[in-house]
């Protein structure tokens, strides 16, 4: 059964955040809120976590996983960013965007797109997520909590706990966080390609 954590949206309880971070380090798979919608998350190098996310969402090996980063400095450890792309991403973060970029050697091969050697990265504008990332000290490997056959991600913590009780280890609930996934921008070829229109404004990339 999944542990259920009721987290204050503006002042997340430090003890709770510490407990969740410890669980992630111990290979837990969590469902957690972001500035766009709920996501599934695990530690960066967790093959078990990746396999479980793939099973829950029925994903193939071409799916781009996302590294949810605390800040731009952390993001820069895991992807290669040239000067022009740097400016575009810097101006859009934190926010509801995922950027697909060439991965550095810091990214485990199992997370990279098998042909392109790319990975998704984002910096969320969400108090609870930021508190968790600060405590964890590394990115969260994540994927939108969109179940097979559904058009919209799940939005209610109690509903996620009820439906995914036996396939995730913990659910963080800090209230409603919306249903729209991030806007996805592919910069892997140096030019902005809008892969998915979502919560982030696309006008600056068009």
PDB file of C-alpha atoms in Angstrom:
ATOM      1  CA  UNK A   1       0.000   0.000   0.000  1.00  0.00           C
ATOM      2  CA  UNK A   2       1.148   3.525  -0.828  1.00  0.00           C
ATOM      3  CA  UNK A   3       1.867   5.969   1.979  1.00  0.00           C
ATOM      4  CA  UNK A   4      -0.254   9.107   1.733  1.00  0.00           C
ATOM      5  CA  UNK A   5       1.294  12.468   2.612  1.00  0.00           C
ATOM      6  CA  UNK A   6      -0.881  15.553   3.017  1.00  0.00           C
ATOM      7  CA  UNK A   7       1.556  18.387   2.267  1.00  0.00           C
ATOM      8  CA  UNK A   8       0.904  22.089   2.832  1.00  0.00           C
ATOM      9  CA  UNK A   9       1.016  23.790  -0.616  1.00  0.00           C
ATOM     10  CA  UNK A  10       2.812  26.950   0.557  1.00  0.00           C
ATOM     11  CA  UNK A  11       4.790  25.739   3.568  1.00  0.00           C
ATOM     12  CA  UNK A  12       5.559  22.033   3.048  1.00  0.00           C
ATOM     13  CA  UNK A  13       6.329  20.304   6.331  1.00  0.00           C
ATOM     14  CA  UNK A  14      10.126  19.694   6.489  1.00  0.00           C
ATOM     15  CA  UNK A  15       9.714  16.360   8.283  1.00  0.00           C
ATOM     16  CA  UNK A  16       7.393  15.061   5.552  1.00  0.00           C
ATOM     17  CA  UNK A  17       9.718  16.241   2.780  1.00  0.00           C
ATOM     18  CA  UNK A  18      12.661  14.536   4.519  1.00  0.00           C
ATOM     19  CA  UNK A  19      10.700  11.273   4.807  1.00  0.00           C
ATOM     20  CA  UNK A  20       9.719  11.320   1.132  1.00  0.00           C
ATOM     21  CA  UNK A  21      13.287  12.094   0.000  1.00  0.00           C
ATOM     22  CA  UNK A  22      14.571   9.201   2.127  1.00  0.00           C
ATOM     23  CA  UNK A  23      12.011   6.888   0.525  1.00  0.00           C
ATOM     24  CA  UNK A  24      13.119   7.987  -2.966  1.00  0.00           C
ATOM     25  CA  UNK A  25      16.756   7.264  -2.093  1.00  0.00           C
ATOM     26  CA  UNK A  26      15.603   3.811  -0.969  1.00  0.00           C
ATOM     27  CA  UNK A  27      14.149   3.198  -4.469  1.00  0.00           C
ATOM     28  CA  UNK A  28      10.539   4.265  -3.861  1.00  0.00           C
ATOM     29  CA  UNK A  29       8.275   5.300  -6.736  1.00  0.00           C
ATOM     30  CA  UNK A  30       6.143   8.323  -5.859  1.00  0.00           C
ATOM     31  CA  UNK A  31       3.261  10.301  -7.323  1.00  0.00           C
ATOM     32  CA  UNK A  32       3.762  14.006  -6.730  1.00  0.00           C
ATOM     33  CA  UNK A  33       2.302  17.381  -7.785  1.00  0.00           C
ATOM     34  CA  UNK A  34       4.043  19.828 -10.134  1.00  0.00           C
ATOM     35  CA  UNK A  35       3.194  23.214 -11.645  1.00  0.00           C
ATOM     36  CA  UNK A  36       1.429  21.495 -14.550  1.00  0.00           C
ATOM     37  CA  UNK A  37      -0.047  18.215 -13.280  1.00  0.00           C
ATOM     38  CA  UNK A  38       0.819  15.139 -11.213  1.00  0.00           C
ATOM     39  CA  UNK A  39       3.873  13.098 -12.148  1.00  0.00           C
ATOM     40  CA  UNK A  40       5.464   9.768 -11.287  1.00  0.00           C
ATOM     41  CA  UNK A  41       8.967  10.110  -9.877  1.00  0.00           C
ATOM     42  CA  UNK A  42      11.923   8.015  -8.690  1.00  0.00           C
ATOM     43  CA  UNK A  43      15.646   8.413  -8.118  1.00  0.00           C
ATOM     44  CA  UNK A  44      17.868   9.104 -11.096  1.00  0.00           C
ATOM     45  CA  UNK A  45      19.536   5.695 -11.431  1.00  0.00           C
ATOM     46  CA  UNK A  46      16.584   3.477 -10.498  1.00  0.00           C
ATOM     47  CA  UNK A  47      16.043   0.738 -13.095  1.00  0.00           C
ATOM     48  CA  UNK A  48      13.249  -0.582 -10.882  1.00  0.00           C
ATOM     49  CA  UNK A  49      11.573   2.836 -10.950  1.00  0.00           C
ATOM     50  CA  UNK A  50      11.890   3.151 -14.730  1.00  0.00           C
ATOM     51  CA  UNK A  51      10.455  -0.336 -15.254  1.00  0.00           C
ATOM     52  CA  UNK A  52       7.520   0.449 -12.965  1.00  0.00           C
ATOM     53  CA  UNK A  53       6.771   3.766 -14.695  1.00  0.00           C
ATOM     54  CA  UNK A  54       6.891   2.022 -18.093  1.00  0.00           C
ATOM     55  CA  UNK A  55       4.494  -0.662 -16.805  1.00  0.00           C
ATOM     56  CA  UNK A  56       2.027   1.825 -15.257  1.00  0.00           C
ATOM     57  CA  UNK A  57       1.951   4.035 -18.362  1.00  0.00           C
ATOM     58  CA  UNK A  58       2.547   1.237 -20.945  1.00  0.00           C
ATOM     59  CA  UNK A  59       5.487   3.114 -22.505  1.00  0.00           C
ATOM     60  CA  UNK A  60       7.947   1.884 -25.109  1.00  0.00           C
ATOM     61  CA  UNK A  61      11.700   2.556 -25.159  1.00  0.00           C
ATOM     62  CA  UNK A  62      11.275   5.648 -27.362  1.00  0.00           C
ATOM     63  CA  UNK A  63       9.564   7.555 -24.565  1.00  0.00           C
ATOM     64  CA  UNK A  64      11.503  10.572 -23.326  1.00  0.00           C
ATOM     65  CA  UNK A  65      11.802  10.509 -19.557  1.00  0.00           C
ATOM     66  CA  UNK A  66      12.253  13.865 -17.840  1.00  0.00           C
ATOM     67  CA  UNK A  67      14.821  14.914 -15.272  1.00  0.00           C
ATOM     68  CA  UNK A  68      13.050  17.376 -12.984  1.00  0.00           C
ATOM     69  CA  UNK A  69      15.768  19.726 -11.770  1.00  0.00           C
ATOM     70  CA  UNK A  70      15.924  22.202  -8.911  1.00  0.00           C
ATOM     71  CA  UNK A  71      17.657  24.973 -10.863  1.00  0.00           C
ATOM     72  CA  UNK A  72      19.547  25.846 -14.015  1.00  0.00           C
ATOM     73  CA  UNK A  73      22.939  24.905 -12.560  1.00  0.00           C
ATOM     74  CA  UNK A  74      21.689  21.371 -11.871  1.00  0.00           C
ATOM     75  CA  UNK A  75      20.066  21.121 -15.294  1.00  0.00           C
ATOM     76  CA  UNK A  76      23.396  22.019 -16.913  1.00  0.00           C
ATOM     77  CA  UNK A  77      25.058  18.926 -15.450  1.00  0.00           C
ATOM     78  CA  UNK A  78      22.792  16.586 -17.410  1.00  0.00           C
ATOM     79  CA  UNK A  79      22.278  18.184 -20.838  1.00  0.00           C
ATOM     80  CA  UNK A  80      24.405  20.058 -23.359  1.00  0.00           C
ATOM     81  CA  UNK A  81      23.154  23.584 -23.965  1.00  0.00           C
ATOM     82  CA  UNK A  82      24.643  26.012 -26.504  1.00  0.00           C
ATOM     83  CA  UNK A  83      24.546  29.803 -26.082  1.00  0.00           C
ATOM     84  CA  UNK A  84      21.325  30.552 -27.990  1.00  0.00           C
ATOM     85  CA  UNK A  85      19.425  27.637 -26.461  1.00  0.00           C
ATOM     86  CA  UNK A  86      20.745  28.647 -23.026  1.00  0.00           C
ATOM     87  CA  UNK A  87      19.120  32.074 -23.336  1.00  0.00           C
ATOM     88  CA  UNK A  88      15.775  30.648 -24.500  1.00  0.00           C
ATOM     89  CA  UNK A  89      15.585  28.099 -21.690  1.00  0.00           C
ATOM     90  CA  UNK A  90      16.832  30.518 -19.035  1.00  0.00           C
ATOM     91  CA  UNK A  91      14.052  32.961 -19.938  1.00  0.00           C
ATOM     92  CA  UNK A  92      11.404  30.223 -19.603  1.00  0.00           C
ATOM     93  CA  UNK A  93      12.383  28.665 -16.281  1.00  0.00           C
ATOM     94  CA  UNK A  94      11.149  27.866 -13.777  1.00  0.00           C
ATOM     95  CA  UNK A  95       7.895  27.060 -15.518  1.00  0.00           C
ATOM     96  CA  UNK A  96       5.674  24.505 -17.230  1.00  0.00           C
ATOM     97  CA  UNK A  97       8.121  23.500 -19.958  1.00  0.00           C
ATOM     98  CA  UNK A  98      10.040  20.330 -20.731  1.00  0.00           C
ATOM     99  CA  UNK A  99      13.102  20.695 -22.978  1.00  0.00           C
ATOM    100  CA  UNK A 100      14.580  17.812 -24.970  1.00  0.00           C
ATOM    101  CA  UNK A 101      18.344  18.164 -25.270  1.00  0.00           C
ATOM    102  CA  UNK A 102      21.464  16.035 -25.881  1.00  0.00           C
ATOM    103  CA  UNK A 103      22.341  14.143 -22.698  1.00  0.00           C
ATOM    104  CA  UNK A 104      25.720  14.368 -20.981  1.00  0.00           C
ATOM    105  CA  UNK A 105      27.562  11.328 -19.631  1.00  0.00           C
ATOM    106  CA  UNK A 106      25.930  12.050 -16.242  1.00  0.00           C
ATOM    107  CA  UNK A 107      22.656  10.652 -17.597  1.00  0.00           C
ATOM    108  CA  UNK A 108      22.345   6.850 -17.312  1.00  0.00           C
ATOM    109  CA  UNK A 109      22.069   5.262 -20.758  1.00  0.00           C
ATOM    110  CA  UNK A 110      18.760   3.633 -19.859  1.00  0.00           C
ATOM    111  CA  UNK A 111      17.198   7.135 -19.593  1.00  0.00           C
ATOM    112  CA  UNK A 112      18.402   8.355 -22.963  1.00  0.00           C
ATOM    113  CA  UNK A 113      16.434   8.064 -26.185  1.00  0.00           C
ATOM    114  CA  UNK A 114      17.968   4.928 -27.796  1.00  0.00           C
ATOM    115  CA  UNK A 115      18.797   6.634 -31.127  1.00  0.00           C
ATOM    116  CA  UNK A 116      19.015  10.350 -30.381  1.00  0.00           C
ATOM    117  CA  UNK A 117      20.835  10.077 -27.001  1.00  0.00           C
ATOM    118  CA  UNK A 118      18.599  12.858 -25.701  1.00  0.00           C
ATOM    119  CA  UNK A 119      16.670  13.356 -22.466  1.00  0.00           C
ATOM    120  CA  UNK A 120      13.940  15.695 -21.234  1.00  0.00           C
ATOM    121  CA  UNK A 121      14.708  18.281 -18.541  1.00  0.00           C
ATOM    122  CA  UNK A 122      12.572  20.803 -16.679  1.00  0.00           C
ATOM    123  CA  UNK A 123      12.624  23.199 -13.723  1.00  0.00           C
ATOM    124  CA  UNK A 124       9.192  23.366 -12.082  1.00  0.00           C
ATOM    125  CA  UNK A 125       7.657  26.446 -10.492  1.00  0.00           C
ATOM    126  CA  UNK A 126       6.055  24.561  -7.581  1.00  0.00           C
ATOM    127  CA  UNK A 127       6.818  25.032  -3.887  1.00  0.00           C
ATOM    128  CA  UNK A 128       6.408  21.380  -2.852  1.00  0.00           C
ATOM    129  CA  UNK A 129       8.403  19.998  -5.791  1.00  0.00           C
ATOM    130  CA  UNK A 130      11.174  22.520  -5.190  1.00  0.00           C
ATOM    131  CA  UNK A 131      11.328  21.615  -1.480  1.00  0.00           C
ATOM    132  CA  UNK A 132      11.619  17.936  -2.375  1.00  0.00           C
ATOM    133  CA  UNK A 133      14.340  18.569  -4.968  1.00  0.00           C
ATOM    134  CA  UNK A 134      16.302  20.702  -2.490  1.00  0.00           C
ATOM    135  CA  UNK A 135      16.174  17.910   0.091  1.00  0.00           C
ATOM    136  CA  UNK A 136      17.002  15.219  -2.463  1.00  0.00           C
ATOM    137  CA  UNK A 137      20.010  17.056  -3.887  1.00  0.00           C
ATOM    138  CA  UNK A 138      19.592  15.564  -7.370  1.00  0.00           C
ATOM    139  CA  UNK A 139      16.952  15.536 -10.115  1.00  0.00           C
ATOM    140  CA  UNK A 140      13.858  13.384  -9.942  1.00  0.00           C
ATOM    141  CA  UNK A 141      13.408  11.001 -12.848  1.00  0.00           C
ATOM    142  CA  UNK A 142       9.818  11.706 -13.856  1.00  0.00           C
ATOM    143  CA  UNK A 143       6.974  11.065 -16.257  1.00  0.00           C
ATOM    144  CA  UNK A 144       3.514  12.658 -16.425  1.00  0.00           C
ATOM    145  CA  UNK A 145       0.911  10.649 -14.526  1.00  0.00           C
ATOM    146  CA  UNK A 146      -1.208   9.940 -17.580  1.00  0.00           C
ATOM    147  CA  UNK A 147      -2.699   6.465 -17.513  1.00  0.00           C
ATOM    148  CA  UNK A 148      -3.210   4.369 -20.672  1.00  0.00           C
ATOM    149  CA  UNK A 149      -6.447   5.235 -22.488  1.00  0.00           C
ATOM    150  CA  UNK A 150      -6.931   8.502 -20.581  1.00  0.00           C
ATOM    151  CA  UNK A 151      -6.952  11.937 -22.229  1.00  0.00           C
ATOM    152  CA  UNK A 152      -5.994  13.913 -19.110  1.00  0.00           C
ATOM    153  CA  UNK A 153      -3.538  13.297 -16.259  1.00  0.00           C
ATOM    154  CA  UNK A 154      -4.830  12.482 -12.783  1.00  0.00           C
ATOM    155  CA  UNK A 155      -5.245  15.557 -10.556  1.00  0.00           C
ATOM    156  CA  UNK A 156      -6.485  14.487  -7.115  1.00  0.00           C
ATOM    157  CA  UNK A 157      -4.092  12.958  -4.578  1.00  0.00           C
ATOM    158  CA  UNK A 158      -6.748  10.866  -2.861  1.00  0.00           C
ATOM    159  CA  UNK A 159      -7.894   9.504  -6.227  1.00  0.00           C
ATOM    160  CA  UNK A 160      -4.320   8.596  -7.167  1.00  0.00           C
ATOM    161  CA  UNK A 161      -3.878   6.851  -3.814  1.00  0.00           C
ATOM    162  CA  UNK A 162      -7.102   4.918  -4.392  1.00  0.00           C
ATOM    163  CA  UNK A 163      -6.327   3.886  -7.969  1.00  0.00           C
ATOM    164  CA  UNK A 164      -2.559   3.307  -7.783  1.00  0.00           C
ATOM    165  CA  UNK A 165      -2.318   2.076  -4.200  1.00  0.00           C
ATOM    166  CA  UNK A 166      -0.517  -1.160  -5.121  1.00  0.00           C
ATOM    167  CA  UNK A 167       1.787   0.161  -7.863  1.00  0.00           C
ATOM    168  CA  UNK A 168       3.338   3.264  -6.238  1.00  0.00           C
ATOM    169  CA  UNK A 169       4.980   3.584  -2.826  1.00  0.00           C
ATOM    170  CA  UNK A 170       3.905   7.098  -1.848  1.00  0.00           C
ATOM    171  CA  UNK A 171       1.480   9.852  -2.878  1.00  0.00           C
ATOM    172  CA  UNK A 172       2.104  13.520  -2.073  1.00  0.00           C
ATOM    173  CA  UNK A 173      -1.056  15.621  -1.989  1.00  0.00           C
ATOM    174  CA  UNK A 174      -0.819  19.409  -1.836  1.00  0.00           C
ATOM    175  CA  UNK A 175      -4.126  20.189  -3.492  1.00  0.00           C
ATOM    176  CA  UNK A 176      -5.134  20.679  -7.107  1.00  0.00           C
ATOM    177  CA  UNK A 177      -2.297  21.375  -9.529  1.00  0.00           C
ATOM    178  CA  UNK A 178      -4.163  21.393 -12.849  1.00  0.00           C
ATOM    179  CA  UNK A 179      -4.629  18.919 -15.681  1.00  0.00           C
ATOM    180  CA  UNK A 180      -2.459  20.341 -18.445  1.00  0.00           C
ATOM    181  CA  UNK A 181       0.957  18.712 -18.972  1.00  0.00           C
ATOM    182  CA  UNK A 182       4.065  20.741 -19.749  1.00  0.00           C
ATOM    183  CA  UNK A 183       4.770  22.248 -23.128  1.00  0.00           C
ATOM    184  CA  UNK A 184       7.546  20.156 -24.719  1.00  0.00           C
ATOM    185  CA  UNK A 185      10.230  21.886 -26.798  1.00  0.00           C
ATOM    186  CA  UNK A 186      12.814  19.795 -28.664  1.00  0.00           C
ATOM    187  CA  UNK A 187      16.155  21.616 -28.938  1.00  0.00           C
ATOM    188  CA  UNK A 188      18.191  18.526 -29.810  1.00  0.00           C
ATOM    189  CA  UNK A 189      19.034  19.905 -33.299  1.00  0.00           C
ATOM    190  CA  UNK A 190      19.680  23.440 -32.051  1.00  0.00           C
ATOM    191  CA  UNK A 191      16.341  24.821 -33.293  1.00  0.00           C
ATOM    192  CA  UNK A 192      13.124  24.933 -31.266  1.00  0.00           C
ATOM    193  CA  UNK A 193      10.580  22.309 -32.333  1.00  0.00           C
ATOM    194  CA  UNK A 194       7.308  22.321 -30.411  1.00  0.00           C
ATOM    195  CA  UNK A 195       6.552  18.660 -29.724  1.00  0.00           C
ATOM    196  CA  UNK A 196       3.569  19.196 -27.416  1.00  0.00           C
ATOM    197  CA  UNK A 197       1.454  22.270 -26.709  1.00  0.00           C
ATOM    198  CA  UNK A 198       0.735  22.341 -22.974  1.00  0.00           C
ATOM    199  CA  UNK A 199       0.674  24.642 -19.970  1.00  0.00           C
ATOM    200  CA  UNK A 200       3.664  26.773 -21.044  1.00  0.00           C
ATOM    201  CA  UNK A 201       3.211  29.631 -23.549  1.00  0.00           C
ATOM    202  CA  UNK A 202       4.744  28.623 -26.904  1.00  0.00           C
ATOM    203  CA  UNK A 203       4.849  32.089 -28.535  1.00  0.00           C
ATOM    204  CA  UNK A 204       8.537  32.708 -27.785  1.00  0.00           C
ATOM    205  CA  UNK A 205       9.484  29.437 -29.515  1.00  0.00           C
ATOM    206  CA  UNK A 206       7.423  29.890 -32.689  1.00  0.00           C
TER     207      UNK A 206
END
